[in-house]
Coordinates of C-alpha atoms in Angstrom, one line a residue:
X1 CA 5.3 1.7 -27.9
X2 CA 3.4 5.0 -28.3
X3 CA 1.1 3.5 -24.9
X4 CA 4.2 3.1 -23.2
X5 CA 4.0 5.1 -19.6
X6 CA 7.0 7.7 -20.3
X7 CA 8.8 8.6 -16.8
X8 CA 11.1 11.5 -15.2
X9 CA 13.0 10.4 -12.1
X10 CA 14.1 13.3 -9.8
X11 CA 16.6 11.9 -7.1
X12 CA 16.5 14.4 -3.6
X13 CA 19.7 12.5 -3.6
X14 CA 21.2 13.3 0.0
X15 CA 17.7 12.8 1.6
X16 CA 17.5 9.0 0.4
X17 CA 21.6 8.3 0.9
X18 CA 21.7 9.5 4.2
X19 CA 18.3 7.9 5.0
X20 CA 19.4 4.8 4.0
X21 CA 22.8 5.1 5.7
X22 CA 20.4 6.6 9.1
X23 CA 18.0 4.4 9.6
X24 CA 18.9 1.0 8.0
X25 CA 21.9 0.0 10.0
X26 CA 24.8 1.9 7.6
X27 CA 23.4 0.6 4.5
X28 CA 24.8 2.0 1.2
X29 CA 22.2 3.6 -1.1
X30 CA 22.1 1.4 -4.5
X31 CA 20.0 2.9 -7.2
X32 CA 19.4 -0.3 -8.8
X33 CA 16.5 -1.8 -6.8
X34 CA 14.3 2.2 -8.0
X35 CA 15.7 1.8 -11.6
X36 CA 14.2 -2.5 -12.1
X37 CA 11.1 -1.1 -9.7
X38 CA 10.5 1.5 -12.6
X39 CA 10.9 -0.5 -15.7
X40 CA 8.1 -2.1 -14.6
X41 CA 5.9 1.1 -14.4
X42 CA 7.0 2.6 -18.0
X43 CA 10.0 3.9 -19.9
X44 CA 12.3 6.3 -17.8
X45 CA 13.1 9.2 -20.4
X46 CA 14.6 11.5 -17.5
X47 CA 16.8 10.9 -14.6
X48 CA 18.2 13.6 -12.5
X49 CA 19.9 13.2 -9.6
X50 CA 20.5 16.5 -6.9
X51 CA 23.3 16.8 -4.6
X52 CA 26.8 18.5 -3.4
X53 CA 28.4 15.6 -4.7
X54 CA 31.4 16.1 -3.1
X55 CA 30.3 14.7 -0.1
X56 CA 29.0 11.6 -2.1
X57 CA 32.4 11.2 -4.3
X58 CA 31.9 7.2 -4.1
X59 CA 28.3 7.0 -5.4
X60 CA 29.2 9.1 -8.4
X61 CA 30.4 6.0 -10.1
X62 CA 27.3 3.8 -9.5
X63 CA 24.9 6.6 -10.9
X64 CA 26.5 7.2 -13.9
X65 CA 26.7 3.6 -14.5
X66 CA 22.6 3.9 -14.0
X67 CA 22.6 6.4 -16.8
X68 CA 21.5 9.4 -14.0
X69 CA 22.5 12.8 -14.8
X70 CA 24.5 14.3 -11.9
X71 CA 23.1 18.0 -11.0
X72 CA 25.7 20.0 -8.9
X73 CA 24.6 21.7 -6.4
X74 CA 27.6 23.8 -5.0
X75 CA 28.6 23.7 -1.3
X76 CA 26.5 26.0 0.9
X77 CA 26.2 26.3 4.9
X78 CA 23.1 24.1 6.8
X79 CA 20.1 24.3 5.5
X80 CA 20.8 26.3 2.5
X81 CA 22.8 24.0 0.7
X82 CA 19.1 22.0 1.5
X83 CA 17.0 24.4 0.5
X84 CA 18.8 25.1 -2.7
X85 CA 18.7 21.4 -3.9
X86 CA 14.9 21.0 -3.4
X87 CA 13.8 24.4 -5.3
X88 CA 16.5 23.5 -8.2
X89 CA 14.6 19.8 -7.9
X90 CA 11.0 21.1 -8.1
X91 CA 11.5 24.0 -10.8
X92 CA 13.3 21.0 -13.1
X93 CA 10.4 19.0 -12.7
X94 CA 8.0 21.6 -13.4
X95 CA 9.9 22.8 -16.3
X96 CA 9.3 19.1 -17.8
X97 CA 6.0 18.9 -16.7
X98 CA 5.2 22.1 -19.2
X99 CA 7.7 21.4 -21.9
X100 CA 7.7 17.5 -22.0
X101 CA 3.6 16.4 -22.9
X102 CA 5.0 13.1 -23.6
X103 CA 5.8 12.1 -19.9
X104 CA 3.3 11.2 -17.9
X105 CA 4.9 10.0 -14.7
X106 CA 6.6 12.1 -12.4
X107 CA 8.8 9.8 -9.9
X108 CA 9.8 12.2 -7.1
X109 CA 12.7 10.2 -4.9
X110 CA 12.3 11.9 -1.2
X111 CA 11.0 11.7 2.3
X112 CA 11.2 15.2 2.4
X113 CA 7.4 16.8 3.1
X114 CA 8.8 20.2 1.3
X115 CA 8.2 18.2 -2.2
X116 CA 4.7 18.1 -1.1
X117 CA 3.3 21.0 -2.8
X118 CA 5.4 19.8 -5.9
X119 CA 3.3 16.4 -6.0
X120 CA 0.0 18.5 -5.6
X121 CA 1.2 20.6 -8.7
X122 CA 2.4 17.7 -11.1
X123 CA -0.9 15.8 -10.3
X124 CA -2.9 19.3 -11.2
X125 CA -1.3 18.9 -14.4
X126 CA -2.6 15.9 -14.9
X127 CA 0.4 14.0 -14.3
X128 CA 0.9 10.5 -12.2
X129 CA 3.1 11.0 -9.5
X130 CA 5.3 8.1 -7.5
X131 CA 7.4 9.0 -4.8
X132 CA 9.8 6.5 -3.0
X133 CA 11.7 7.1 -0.1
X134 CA 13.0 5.5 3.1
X135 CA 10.9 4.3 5.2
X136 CA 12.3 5.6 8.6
X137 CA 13.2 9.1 7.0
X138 CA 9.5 9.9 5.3
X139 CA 7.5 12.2 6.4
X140 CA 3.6 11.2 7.1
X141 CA 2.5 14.0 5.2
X142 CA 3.9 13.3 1.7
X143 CA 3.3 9.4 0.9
X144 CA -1.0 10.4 0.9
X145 CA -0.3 12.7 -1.4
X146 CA 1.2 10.8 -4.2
X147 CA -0.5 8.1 -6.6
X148 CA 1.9 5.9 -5.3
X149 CA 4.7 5.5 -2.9
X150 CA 7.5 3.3 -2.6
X151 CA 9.3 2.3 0.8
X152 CA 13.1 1.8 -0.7
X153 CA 13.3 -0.6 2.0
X154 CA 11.2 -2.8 0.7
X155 CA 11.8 -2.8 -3.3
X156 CA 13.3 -5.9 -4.7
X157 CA 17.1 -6.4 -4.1
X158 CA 17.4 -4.2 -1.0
X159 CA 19.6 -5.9 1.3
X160 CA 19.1 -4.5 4.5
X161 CA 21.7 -5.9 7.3
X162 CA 20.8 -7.4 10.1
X163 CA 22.9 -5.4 13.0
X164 CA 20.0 -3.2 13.4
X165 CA 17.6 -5.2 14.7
X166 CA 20.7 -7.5 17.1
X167 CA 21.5 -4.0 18.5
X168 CA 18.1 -3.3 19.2
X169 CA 16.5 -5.7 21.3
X170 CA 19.7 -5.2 24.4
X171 CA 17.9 -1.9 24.9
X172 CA 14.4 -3.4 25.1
X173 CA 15.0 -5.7 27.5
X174 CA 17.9 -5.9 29.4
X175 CA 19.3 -8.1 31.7
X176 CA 22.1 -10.6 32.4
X177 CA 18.8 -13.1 32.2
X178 CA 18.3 -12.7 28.6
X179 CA 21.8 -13.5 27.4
X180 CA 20.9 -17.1 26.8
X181 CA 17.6 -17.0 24.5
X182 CA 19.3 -14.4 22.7
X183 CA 20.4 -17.0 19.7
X184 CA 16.9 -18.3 19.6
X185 CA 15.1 -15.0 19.3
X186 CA 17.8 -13.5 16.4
X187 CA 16.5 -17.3 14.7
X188 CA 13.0 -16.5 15.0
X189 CA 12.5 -13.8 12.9
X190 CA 14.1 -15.5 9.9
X191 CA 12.3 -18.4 10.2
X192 CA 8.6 -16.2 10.4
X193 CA 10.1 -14.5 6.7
X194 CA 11.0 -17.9 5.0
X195 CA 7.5 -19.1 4.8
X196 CA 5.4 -16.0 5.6
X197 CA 2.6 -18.8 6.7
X198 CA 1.0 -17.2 9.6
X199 CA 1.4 -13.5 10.9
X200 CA 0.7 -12.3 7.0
X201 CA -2.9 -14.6 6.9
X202 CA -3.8 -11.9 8.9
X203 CA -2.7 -9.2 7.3
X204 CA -4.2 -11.1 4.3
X205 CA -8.0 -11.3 6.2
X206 CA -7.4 -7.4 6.7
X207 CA -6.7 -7.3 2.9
X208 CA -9.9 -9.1 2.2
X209 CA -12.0 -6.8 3.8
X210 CA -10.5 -4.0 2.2
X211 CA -10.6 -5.3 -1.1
X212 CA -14.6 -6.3 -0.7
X213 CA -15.7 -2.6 0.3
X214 CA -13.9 -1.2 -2.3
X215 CA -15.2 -3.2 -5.2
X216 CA -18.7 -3.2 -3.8
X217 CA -18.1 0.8 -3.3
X218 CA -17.2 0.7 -7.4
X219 CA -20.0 -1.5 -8.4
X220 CA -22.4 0.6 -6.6
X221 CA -21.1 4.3 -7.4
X222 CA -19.5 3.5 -11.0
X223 CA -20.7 2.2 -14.0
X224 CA -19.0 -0.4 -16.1
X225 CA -17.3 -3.7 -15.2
X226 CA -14.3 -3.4 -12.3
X227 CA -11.6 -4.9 -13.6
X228 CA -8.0 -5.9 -11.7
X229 CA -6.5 -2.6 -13.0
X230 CA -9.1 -0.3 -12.7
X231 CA -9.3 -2.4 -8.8
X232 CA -5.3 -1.5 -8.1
X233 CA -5.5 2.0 -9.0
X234 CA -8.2 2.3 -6.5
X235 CA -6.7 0.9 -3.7
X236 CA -3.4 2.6 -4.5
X237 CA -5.9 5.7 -4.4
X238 CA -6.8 4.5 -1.0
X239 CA -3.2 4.1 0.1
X240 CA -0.4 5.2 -1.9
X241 CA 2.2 2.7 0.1
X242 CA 0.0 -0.2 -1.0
X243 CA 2.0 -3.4 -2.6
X244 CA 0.7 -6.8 -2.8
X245 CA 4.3 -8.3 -2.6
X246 CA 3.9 -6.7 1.5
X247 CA 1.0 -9.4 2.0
X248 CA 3.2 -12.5 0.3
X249 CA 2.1 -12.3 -3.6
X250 CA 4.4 -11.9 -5.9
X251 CA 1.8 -9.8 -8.2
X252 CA -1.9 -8.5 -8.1
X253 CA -2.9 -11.2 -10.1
X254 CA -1.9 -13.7 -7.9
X255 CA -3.1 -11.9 -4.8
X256 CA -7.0 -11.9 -6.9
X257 CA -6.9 -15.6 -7.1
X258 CA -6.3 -16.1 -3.8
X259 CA -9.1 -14.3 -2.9
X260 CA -11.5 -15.5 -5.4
X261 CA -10.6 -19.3 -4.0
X262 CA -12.1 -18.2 -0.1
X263 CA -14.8 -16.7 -2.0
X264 CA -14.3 -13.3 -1.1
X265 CA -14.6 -12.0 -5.0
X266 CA -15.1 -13.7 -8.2
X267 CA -13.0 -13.5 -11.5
X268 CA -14.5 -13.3 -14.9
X269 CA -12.8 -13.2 -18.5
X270 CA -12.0 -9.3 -18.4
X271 CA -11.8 -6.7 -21.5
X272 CA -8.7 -6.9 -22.3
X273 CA -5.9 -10.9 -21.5
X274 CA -4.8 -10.6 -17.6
X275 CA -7.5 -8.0 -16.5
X276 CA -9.9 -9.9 -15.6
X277 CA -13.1 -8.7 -14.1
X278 CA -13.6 -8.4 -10.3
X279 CA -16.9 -8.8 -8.5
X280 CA -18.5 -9.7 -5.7
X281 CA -20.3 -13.4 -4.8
X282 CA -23.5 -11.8 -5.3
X283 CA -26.0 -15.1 -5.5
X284 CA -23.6 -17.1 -3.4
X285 CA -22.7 -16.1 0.0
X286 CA -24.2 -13.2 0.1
X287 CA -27.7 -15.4 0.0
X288 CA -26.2 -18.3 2.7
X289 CA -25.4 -15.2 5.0
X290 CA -28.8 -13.4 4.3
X291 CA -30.2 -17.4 4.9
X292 CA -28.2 -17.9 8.5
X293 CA -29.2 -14.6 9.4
X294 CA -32.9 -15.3 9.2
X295 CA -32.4 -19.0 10.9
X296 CA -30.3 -17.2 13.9
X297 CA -33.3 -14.9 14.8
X298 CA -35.9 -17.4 13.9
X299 CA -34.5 -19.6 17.0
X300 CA -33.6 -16.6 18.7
X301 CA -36.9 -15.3 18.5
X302 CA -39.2 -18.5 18.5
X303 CA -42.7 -17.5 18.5
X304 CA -42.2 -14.5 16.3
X305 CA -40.8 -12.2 19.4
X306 CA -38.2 -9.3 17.7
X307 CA -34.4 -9.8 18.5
X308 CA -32.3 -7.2 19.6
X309 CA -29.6 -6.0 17.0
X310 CA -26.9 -6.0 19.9
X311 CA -24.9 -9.1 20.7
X312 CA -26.5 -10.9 17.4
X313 CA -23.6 -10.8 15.2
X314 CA -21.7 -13.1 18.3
X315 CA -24.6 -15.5 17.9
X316 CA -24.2 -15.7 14.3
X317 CA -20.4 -15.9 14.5
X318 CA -21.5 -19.3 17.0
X319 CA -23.1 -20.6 14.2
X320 CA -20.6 -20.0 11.7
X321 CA -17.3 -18.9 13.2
X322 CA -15.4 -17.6 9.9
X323 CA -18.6 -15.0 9.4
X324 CA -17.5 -11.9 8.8
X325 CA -19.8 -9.2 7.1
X326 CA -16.9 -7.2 5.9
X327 CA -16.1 -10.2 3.7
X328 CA -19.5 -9.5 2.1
X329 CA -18.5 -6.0 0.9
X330 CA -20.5 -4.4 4.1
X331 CA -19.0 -1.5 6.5
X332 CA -21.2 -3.0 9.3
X333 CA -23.1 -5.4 10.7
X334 CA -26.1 -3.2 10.7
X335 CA -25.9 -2.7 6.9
X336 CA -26.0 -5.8 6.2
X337 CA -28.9 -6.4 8.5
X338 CA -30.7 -3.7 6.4
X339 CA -29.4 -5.4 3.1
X340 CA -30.9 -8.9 4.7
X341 CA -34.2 -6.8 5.2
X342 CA -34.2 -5.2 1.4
X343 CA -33.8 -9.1 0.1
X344 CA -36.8 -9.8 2.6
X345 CA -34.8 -12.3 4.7
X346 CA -35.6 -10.4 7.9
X347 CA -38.0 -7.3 9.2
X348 CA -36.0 -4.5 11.1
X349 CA -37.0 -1.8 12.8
X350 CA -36.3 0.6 15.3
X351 CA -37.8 0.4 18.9
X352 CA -37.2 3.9 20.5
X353 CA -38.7 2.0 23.9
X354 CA -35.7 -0.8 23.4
X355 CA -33.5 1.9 21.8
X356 CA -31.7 -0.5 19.5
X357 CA -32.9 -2.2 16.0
X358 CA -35.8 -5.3 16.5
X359 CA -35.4 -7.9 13.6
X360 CA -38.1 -10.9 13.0
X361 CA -37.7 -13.8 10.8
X362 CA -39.6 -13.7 7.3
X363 CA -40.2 -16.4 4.7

């Protein structure tokens, strides 16, 4: 219990209602969906909710059923009333921040860029900070700035209607002409969600890559083993908005295995039951690429002439098609042409009378 992540919930409650209500179609803010997406992240001590609630008389109900405190923040003109519900917000939260050393999760519930500075603060205290918000109605500038942000939209339970998008496509493409495919393409997109087959495989080859530079970048700048956690808090580093449920998994775990069964990272018993350790096929692929690579420029280059670095990787990829140095925890094709060199698979150089890189076959 005493490891248990202890959480304060601040609500910037008009900004997520009428975000919702906005930009998903009329849809009415339910508080649920935050509160089962927290209780997953730790034990929520504090929640606060901000707002003239007599404009949200209706929601009062489903909030205190939630347990959430109702602050009242009385009826001003414009952007007053505004302003006065985000400074109450942030000088609550920093008020905890100082007084409460048990919580050490700040969950600020805004698109609003003004509780930018606030997440800046809380983390300078050395406190996690999540923010969730809607994802038409968030600014760019605040989601980087948190250790991770949740889209509302997408949180388990969400039901977002479907009008928007049948309203939507008229105005793209209008016509009397489109009328009649008009049942087919409302079909369409369901059918893509149901078994999230092929548009998310390449989200999931995108994923791949990212997940190979960053465990090579922690194997080669960090010491220790990289396990799955220490693995998710990087990449959530990387990009707050990050969720492994966007690619198809249902958890991170899932998502690892995955990858480990194309080979693009191994799994080992970890320190501690369901962290395993993550690393890279070191002896395996790395040494078939490093293997084609020195074959390709050995044919290429037959009678020991030097090939040109440019246009080689599409000879490879003729070779092998799914070759991808990326996989391989590389940021380029030329670094892993000098990591090819460094295991003595090839010779490169540069030729300033060529002006590109020369590799020859060795071995």
């Amino acid at each position: 219990m005493d490891q248990e992540d202890r959480i304060a919930l601040f609500l910037d409650y008009e900004n997520l209602a009428l975000g919702a209500r906005d930009n998903r179609g009329g849809m009415a803010f339910d508080f649920r969906p935050i509160a089962d997406a927290l209780a997953e992240r730790g034990r929520v001590v504090v929640r606060r909710a901000y707002a003239d609630w007599s404009y949200f008389d209706e929601d009062r109900r489903m909030l205190t059923r939630s347990h959430v405190e109702l602050i009242e923040i009385p009826q001003r003109m414009g952007a007053s009333r505004k302003n006065a519900a985000d400074i109450k917000m942030a000088v609550d939260a920093i008020e905890l921040a100082f007084e409460r050393d048990y919580i050490s999760i700040f969950v600020i519930c805004s698109g609003d860029s003004d509780f930018t500075p606030l997440v800046h603060k809380l983390r300078e205290l050395n406190k996690r900070v999540i923010g969730v918000g809607v994802e038409g109605s968030t600014s760019a500038l605040l989601p980087p700035a948190c250790d991770e942000f949740l889209y509302y939209d997408r949180l388990e339970g969400v039901d977002i209607p479907p009008t928007r998008a049948r309203r939507g496509r008229p105005v793209r493409q209008p016509g009397p002409d489109l009328r009649p495919p008009e049942p087919e393409r409302e079909q369409e997109p369901e059918e893509e969600r149901q078994p999230t087959g092929e548009e998310p495989g390449r989200d999931v080859d995108a994923l791949a890559v990212l997940v190979a530079q960053t465990v090579a970048g922690l194997q080669g700048s960090a010491s220790g083993e990289v396990t799955a956690s220490r693995l998710k808090r990087t990449l959530l580093r990387k990009d707050a908005t990050f969720s492994e449920s966007d690619y198809g998994f249902r958890t991170f775990g899932e998502l690892l295995r995955h990858l480990a069964a194309h080979n693009v990272i191994e799994l080992a018993e970890g320190p501690a039951k369901g962290d395993p350790e993550v690393s890279l096929p070191e002896h395996g692929d790395r040494e078939v690429a490093f293997g084609l690579l020195r074959g390709v420029v050995a044919e290429l280059g037959s009678g020991g002439n030097p090939v040109a670095l440019s246009g080689l990787k599409n000879q490879l990829r003729r070779a092998r098609p799914d070759f991808s140095e990326k996989k391989l925890g590389y940021r380029s094709f030329l670094q892993f042409c000098k990591a090819a060199a460094t295991a003595g698979a090839v010779d490169l150089r540069w030729s300033p009378e060529a002006d590109d890189y020369l590799l020859t076959a060795q071995g």
